[in-house]
Amino acid sequence: MENFRLQIPTDIRFGKDRLGELPEVLAPLGKRVLLAYGGGSIKRSGLYDKVVDLLTDNGFTFVELAGIEPNPRIDSVREGVRLIRENDLDVILAVGGGSVVDASKVIAGGVYYDGDAWDLVLDSSKIGKAVPIVDILTLAATGTEMNRNAVISNPETNEKLGTGGWDLIPRASFLDPTLTFTVNKWQTAAGSADMMSHLYEQYFNHTPAVDVQDGIAEGVMKTIIKHAPVAIKEPDNYDARANLLWASTLALNGLVARGRSGGWTCHAIEHELSAYYDITHGIGLAVLTPRWMQFCIDKDDKSHAKLATYARNVWGLTEGSDEELARQAVEKTYRFLHEDLEIPMTLPEVGIETKELVLEMSEKAVLHGGLERDKFVNLSVSDVEAIILACFEEMTF
Ligand code: NZQ
Ligand code: ZN
């Protein structure tokens, strides 16, 4: 295990019927609020009215930033920065999924940056001080509620890039599983695939002796495998939603990541699919992941041992060599995503019908993700192309 620092200052308020605590959480941060939200799900669920009542009844004033897109766009960030500056606001209250929280993070940093907010996405070292953020999360997926990361899209340049900063970590996150009851099957599946991918990106790594981190990762993976299919069939099953919500937070708050080095792969490739085709992040990951695992097994024998550990510890598989177990684990992963989460598992089924941009997306993925070095299995442009092209056909086992 490597040396590490882990500081997660987020005040987590987990569970139902806790929204009444919002005024006490917000008050020390200021009375003038930017209320940021997405395309309307919080209005349909009634959450918007509850939040507005709590703010007005407790002496807060607020300005709204509505309509933050899934795959949030830099223009929404620019608008948020403008609203905070013009209205001299103190704190951001982000109500929604990861996209709303991510946009809020870059808004928070952008207020103190003398230049265009896109600079902060291109270069995270330009992020310094930030406006404090409190969020009420409505979708279990990204882990943004307890981490320093944000992912922002620029449709003009076909770029979707991650950035981050220590001051961007939410000061408090309200995690109420009942708020996720209205998340539809598709987004529930996408969120679950995203959490699994976060765990894979950290777990499939060559740093030795990270047993604590791997044990947490395996436990959280098994939790998702158990509860995601239940949440899809019974959207208001509290136990399933609660476990998924906490799993999403733990999957990407640093507990699994710290103490090891080595980078991420599928996310870099998926961010290109989303940048060019605006597809749902978790769905893109679901399609890519089993092909990536298969590619790793075929390209690099050194990948077999860890994939076999995954097979044994997560899927309970026992029979065969490391390579055989690794291949069985790919099938298990694919079937879980396809049959239990009901995700269509080819790119044409999720809106990417032609192969004309595959080379361009592969080049960008290698560039933006640094995929040629320090990965579980390093990937060249032609490797990424092969992985994406494999996503045009069903996998057979
Ligand atoms: O916009 P509204 O109307 O709110 O609807 C949203 C949106 O259409 C809807 N939704 C959210 N909560 C709901 C709900 N619908 C019904 N009931 C509810 N309770 O779901 C749709 C998707 O929302 P979004 O916020 O985009 O989803 P998610 O939380 O999966 O966030 C995805 C974004 O996060 C980025 C992704 O790339 C993507 O842009 N990521 C952020 C990370 C981070 N900050 O650490 C890490 C991830 O790897 C990821 O890249
Ligand atoms: Zn993700």
Coordinates of N, CA and C in Angstrom, one line a residue, residues 112-215:
Y112 N -14.6 32.6 -8.4 CA -13.4 33.2 -7.9 C -12.3 33.2 -9.0
Y113 N -12.7 32.8 -10.2 CA -11.7 32.7 -11.3 C -11.9 33.9 -12.2
D114 N -10.8 34.6 -12.5 CA -10.9 35.8 -13.4 C -10.7 35.3 -14.8
G115 N -11.7 34.7 -15.4 CA -11.6 34.3 -16.8 C -12.7 33.3 -17.1
D116 N -12.7 32.7 -18.3 CA -13.8 31.8 -18.6 C -13.8 30.5 -17.9
A117 N -14.9 30.0 -17.4 CA -15.0 28.8 -16.6 C -14.5 27.6 -17.3
W118 N -14.5 27.6 -18.6 CA -14.0 26.4 -19.3 C -12.5 26.2 -19.0
D119 N -11.8 27.3 -18.8 CA -10.4 27.1 -18.4 C -10.2 26.2 -17.2
L120 N -11.2 26.2 -16.3 CA -11.1 25.4 -15.1 C -11.3 23.9 -15.3
V121 N -12.0 23.7 -16.4 CA -12.2 22.3 -16.8 C -11.0 21.8 -17.6
L122 N -10.4 22.6 -18.4 CA -9.1 22.2 -19.1 C -8.0 22.1 -18.1
D123 N -8.0 22.8 -17.1 CA -6.8 22.9 -16.2 C -7.2 23.0 -14.7
S124 N -7.3 21.9 -14.0 CA -7.9 22.0 -12.6 C -7.0 22.7 -11.7
S125 N -5.7 23.0 -12.1 CA -4.8 23.7 -11.2 C -5.2 25.2 -11.1
K126 N -6.1 25.6 -12.0 CA -6.6 27.0 -11.9 C -7.8 27.1 -10.9
I127 N -8.2 26.0 -10.3 CA -9.3 26.0 -9.3 C -8.7 26.3 -8.0
G128 N -9.2 27.3 -7.3 CA -8.7 27.6 -6.0 C -9.9 27.7 -5.0
K129 N -10.1 28.9 -4.5 CA -11.2 29.1 -3.6 C -12.5 28.8 -4.3
A130 N -13.5 28.4 -3.5 CA -14.8 28.2 -4.2 C -16.0 28.5 -3.2
V131 N -17.1 28.9 -3.8 CA -18.3 29.1 -3.0 C -18.7 27.8 -2.4
P132 N -19.2 27.7 -1.1 CA -19.6 26.5 -0.5 C -20.8 25.8 -1.2
I133 N -20.8 24.5 -1.2 CA -21.9 23.8 -1.9 C -22.6 22.9 -0.9
V134 N -23.9 22.9 -0.8 CA -24.7 21.9 -0.1 C -25.6 21.2 -1.2
D135 N -25.7 19.9 -1.1 CA -26.6 19.2 -2.1 C -27.6 18.4 -1.5
I136 N -28.7 18.2 -2.3 CA -29.7 17.2 -2.0 C -29.7 16.3 -3.2
L137 N -29.2 15.1 -3.0 CA -28.9 14.2 -4.1 C -30.2 13.4 -4.4
T138 N -30.5 13.3 -5.7 CA -31.8 12.6 -6.1 C -31.5 11.3 -6.9
L139 N -30.3 11.0 -7.2 CA -29.9 9.9 -8.0 C -28.6 9.2 -7.6
A140 N -28.7 7.9 -7.4 CA -27.5 7.2 -6.9 C -26.6 6.8 -8.1
A141 N -25.4 7.3 -8.2 CA -24.6 7.0 -9.3 C -23.1 7.4 -9.1
T142 N -23.0 8.8 -9.1 CA -21.6 9.3 -9.4 C -20.7 9.4 -8.2
G143 N -21.2 9.5 -7.0 CA -20.3 9.7 -5.9 C -19.9 11.2 -5.7
T144 N -20.4 12.0 -6.6 CA -20.0 13.4 -6.6 C -20.3 14.1 -5.3
E145 N -21.3 13.5 -4.6 CA -21.8 14.1 -3.3 C -20.7 14.1 -2.2
M146 N -19.7 13.3 -2.4 CA -18.6 13.2 -1.4 C -17.2 13.2 -2.0
N147 N -17.1 13.8 -3.2 CA -15.8 13.9 -3.8 C -15.5 15.2 -4.4
R148 N -14.3 15.4 -4.9 CA -13.8 16.7 -5.4 C -13.9 16.8 -6.9
N149 N -14.6 15.8 -7.6 CA -14.6 15.8 -9.0 C -15.8 16.4 -9.7
A150 N -15.6 16.8 -10.9 CA -16.8 17.3 -11.7 C -16.5 17.0 -13.2
V151 N -17.5 16.7 -13.9 CA -17.3 16.4 -15.4 C -18.2 17.3 -16.1
I152 N -17.7 18.1 -17.1 CA -18.4 19.1 -17.8 C -18.2 18.9 -19.3
S153 N -19.3 19.2 -20.1 CA -19.3 19.0 -21.5 C -19.2 20.3 -22.2
N154 N -18.5 20.3 -23.3 CA -18.5 21.5 -24.2 C -18.9 21.0 -25.6
P155 N -20.2 21.2 -25.9 CA -20.7 20.7 -27.2 C -20.1 21.3 -28.4
E156 N -19.6 22.5 -28.2 CA -19.0 23.2 -29.4 C -17.7 22.5 -29.8
T157 N -17.0 21.9 -28.9 CA -15.7 21.3 -29.2 C -15.8 19.8 -29.1
N158 N -17.0 19.2 -28.8 CA -17.1 17.8 -28.6 C -16.2 17.3 -27.5
E159 N -16.1 18.0 -26.4 CA -15.3 17.6 -25.3 C -16.1 17.4 -24.1
K160 N -15.8 16.3 -23.4 CA -16.4 16.1 -22.0 C -15.2 15.7 -21.1
L161 N -14.9 16.6 -20.2 CA -13.7 16.4 -19.4 C -13.9 16.5 -17.9
G162 N -13.1 15.8 -17.2 CA -13.2 15.9 -15.7 C -12.2 16.9 -15.2
T163 N -12.6 17.5 -14.1 CA -11.7 18.4 -13.4 C -12.0 18.2 -11.9
G164 N -11.4 19.0 -11.0 CA -11.6 18.8 -9.6 C -10.8 19.8 -8.8
G165 N -11.2 19.9 -7.5 CA -10.5 20.8 -6.6 C -11.0 20.5 -5.2
W166 N -10.0 20.7 -4.2 CA -10.4 20.3 -2.8 C -11.5 21.2 -2.3
D167 N -11.6 22.4 -2.7 CA -12.7 23.3 -2.2 C -14.0 23.0 -2.9
L168 N -14.0 22.1 -3.8 CA -15.3 21.8 -4.5 C -16.1 20.7 -3.8
I169 N -15.5 20.0 -2.8 CA -16.2 18.9 -2.1 C -17.4 19.5 -1.4
P170 N -18.6 18.9 -1.6 CA -19.7 19.5 -0.9 C -19.5 19.6 0.6
R171 N -20.0 20.7 1.2 CA -19.9 20.8 2.6 C -20.9 19.9 3.3
A172 N -22.0 19.7 2.7 CA -23.0 18.7 3.3 C -23.8 18.1 2.1
S173 N -24.2 16.8 2.3 CA -25.0 16.2 1.3 C -26.1 15.5 2.0
F174 N -27.3 15.8 1.5 CA -28.5 15.1 2.0 C -28.8 13.9 1.1
L175 N -28.7 12.7 1.7 CA -28.9 11.5 0.9 C -30.1 10.7 1.5
D176 N -31.2 11.0 0.8 CA -32.5 10.4 1.2 C -32.9 9.4 0.2
P177 N -32.9 8.1 0.5 CA -33.2 7.1 -0.4 C -34.6 7.3 -1.0
T178 N -35.5 7.8 -0.3 CA -36.9 8.0 -0.8 C -36.9 9.0 -2.0
L179 N -36.0 9.9 -2.1 CA -35.9 10.8 -3.2 C -35.5 10.1 -4.5
T180 N -34.9 8.9 -4.4 CA -34.5 8.2 -5.6 C -35.6 7.2 -6.0
F181 N -36.8 7.1 -5.3 CA -37.8 6.2 -5.8 C -38.3 6.5 -7.2
T182 N -38.3 7.8 -7.6 CA -38.8 8.2 -8.9 C -37.8 8.0 -10.0
V183 N -36.6 7.6 -9.7 CA -35.6 7.4 -10.8 C -36.1 6.2 -11.6
N184 N -36.2 6.4 -12.9 CA -36.7 5.3 -13.8 C -35.7 4.2 -13.9
K185 N -36.2 3.1 -14.5 CA -35.4 1.9 -14.7 C -34.1 2.2 -15.4
W186 N -34.2 3.0 -16.5 CA -33.0 3.2 -17.3 C -31.9 4.0 -16.5
Q187 N -32.3 5.0 -15.7 CA -31.4 5.7 -15.0 C -30.9 4.9 -13.7
T188 N -31.8 4.1 -13.2 CA -31.4 3.2 -12.1 C -30.3 2.3 -12.6
A189 N -30.5 1.7 -13.7 CA -29.5 0.8 -14.3 C -28.2 1.5 -14.6
A190 N -28.4 2.7 -15.2 CA -27.2 3.4 -15.6 C -26.4 3.8 -14.4
G191 N -27.1 4.2 -13.3 CA -26.4 4.6 -12.1 C -25.7 3.4 -11.5
S192 N -26.3 2.3 -11.5 CA -25.7 1.1 -10.9 C -24.5 0.7 -11.7
A193 N -24.6 0.7 -13.1 CA -23.4 0.4 -13.9 C -22.3 1.4 -13.7
D194 N -22.6 2.6 -13.4 CA -21.6 3.7 -13.2 C -20.9 3.3 -11.9
M195 N -21.6 3.0 -10.8 CA -21.0 2.7 -9.5 C -20.1 1.5 -9.7
M196 N -20.5 0.4 -10.4 CA -19.7 -0.7 -10.6 C -18.4 -0.3 -11.4
S197 N -18.6 0.5 -12.3 CA -17.4 0.9 -13.1 C -16.4 1.7 -12.2
H198 N -16.9 2.6 -11.4 CA -16.0 3.3 -10.5 C -15.2 2.3 -9.7
L199 N -15.9 1.3 -9.2 CA -15.1 0.3 -8.4 C -14.1 -0.5 -9.3
Y200 N -14.5 -0.9 -10.5 CA -13.6 -1.6 -11.4 C -12.4 -0.7 -11.7
E201 N -12.6 0.5 -11.9 CA -11.5 1.4 -12.4 C -10.4 1.5 -11.3
Q202 N -10.9 1.3 -10.0 CA -9.9 1.4 -8.9 C -9.4 0.1 -8.5
Y203 N -10.2 -0.9 -8.7 CA -9.9 -2.3 -8.2 C -8.9 -3.0 -9.2
F204 N -9.1 -2.8 -10.5 CA -8.3 -3.4 -11.5 C -7.0 -2.6 -11.6
N205 N -6.0 -3.0 -10.9 CA -4.9 -2.1 -10.6 C -3.8 -3.0 -10.1
H206 N -2.5 -2.6 -10.3 CA -1.4 -3.5 -9.9 C -0.7 -3.2 -8.6
T207 N -1.2 -2.2 -7.9 CA -0.6 -1.8 -6.6 C -0.8 -3.0 -5.6
P208 N 0.3 -3.5 -5.0 CA 0.2 -4.7 -4.2 C -0.4 -4.3 -2.8
A209 N -0.9 -5.3 -2.1 CA -1.3 -5.2 -0.7 C -2.3 -4.1 -0.3
V210 N -3.2 -3.9 -1.2 CA -4.3 -3.0 -0.8 C -5.6 -3.8 -0.4
D211 N -5.4 -4.6 0.5 CA -6.5 -5.6 0.9 C -7.7 -4.8 1.5
V212 N -7.4 -3.8 2.2 CA -8.5 -3.0 2.8 C -9.4 -2.4 1.7
Q213 N -8.7 -1.7 0.8 CA -9.4 -1.1 -0.3 C -10.1 -2.1 -1.2
D214 N -9.5 -3.2 -1.5 CA -10.1 -4.2 -2.3 C -11.3 -4.9 -1.6
G215 N -11.1 -5.1 -0.3 CA -12.2 -5.7 0.4 C -13.5 -4.8 0.4

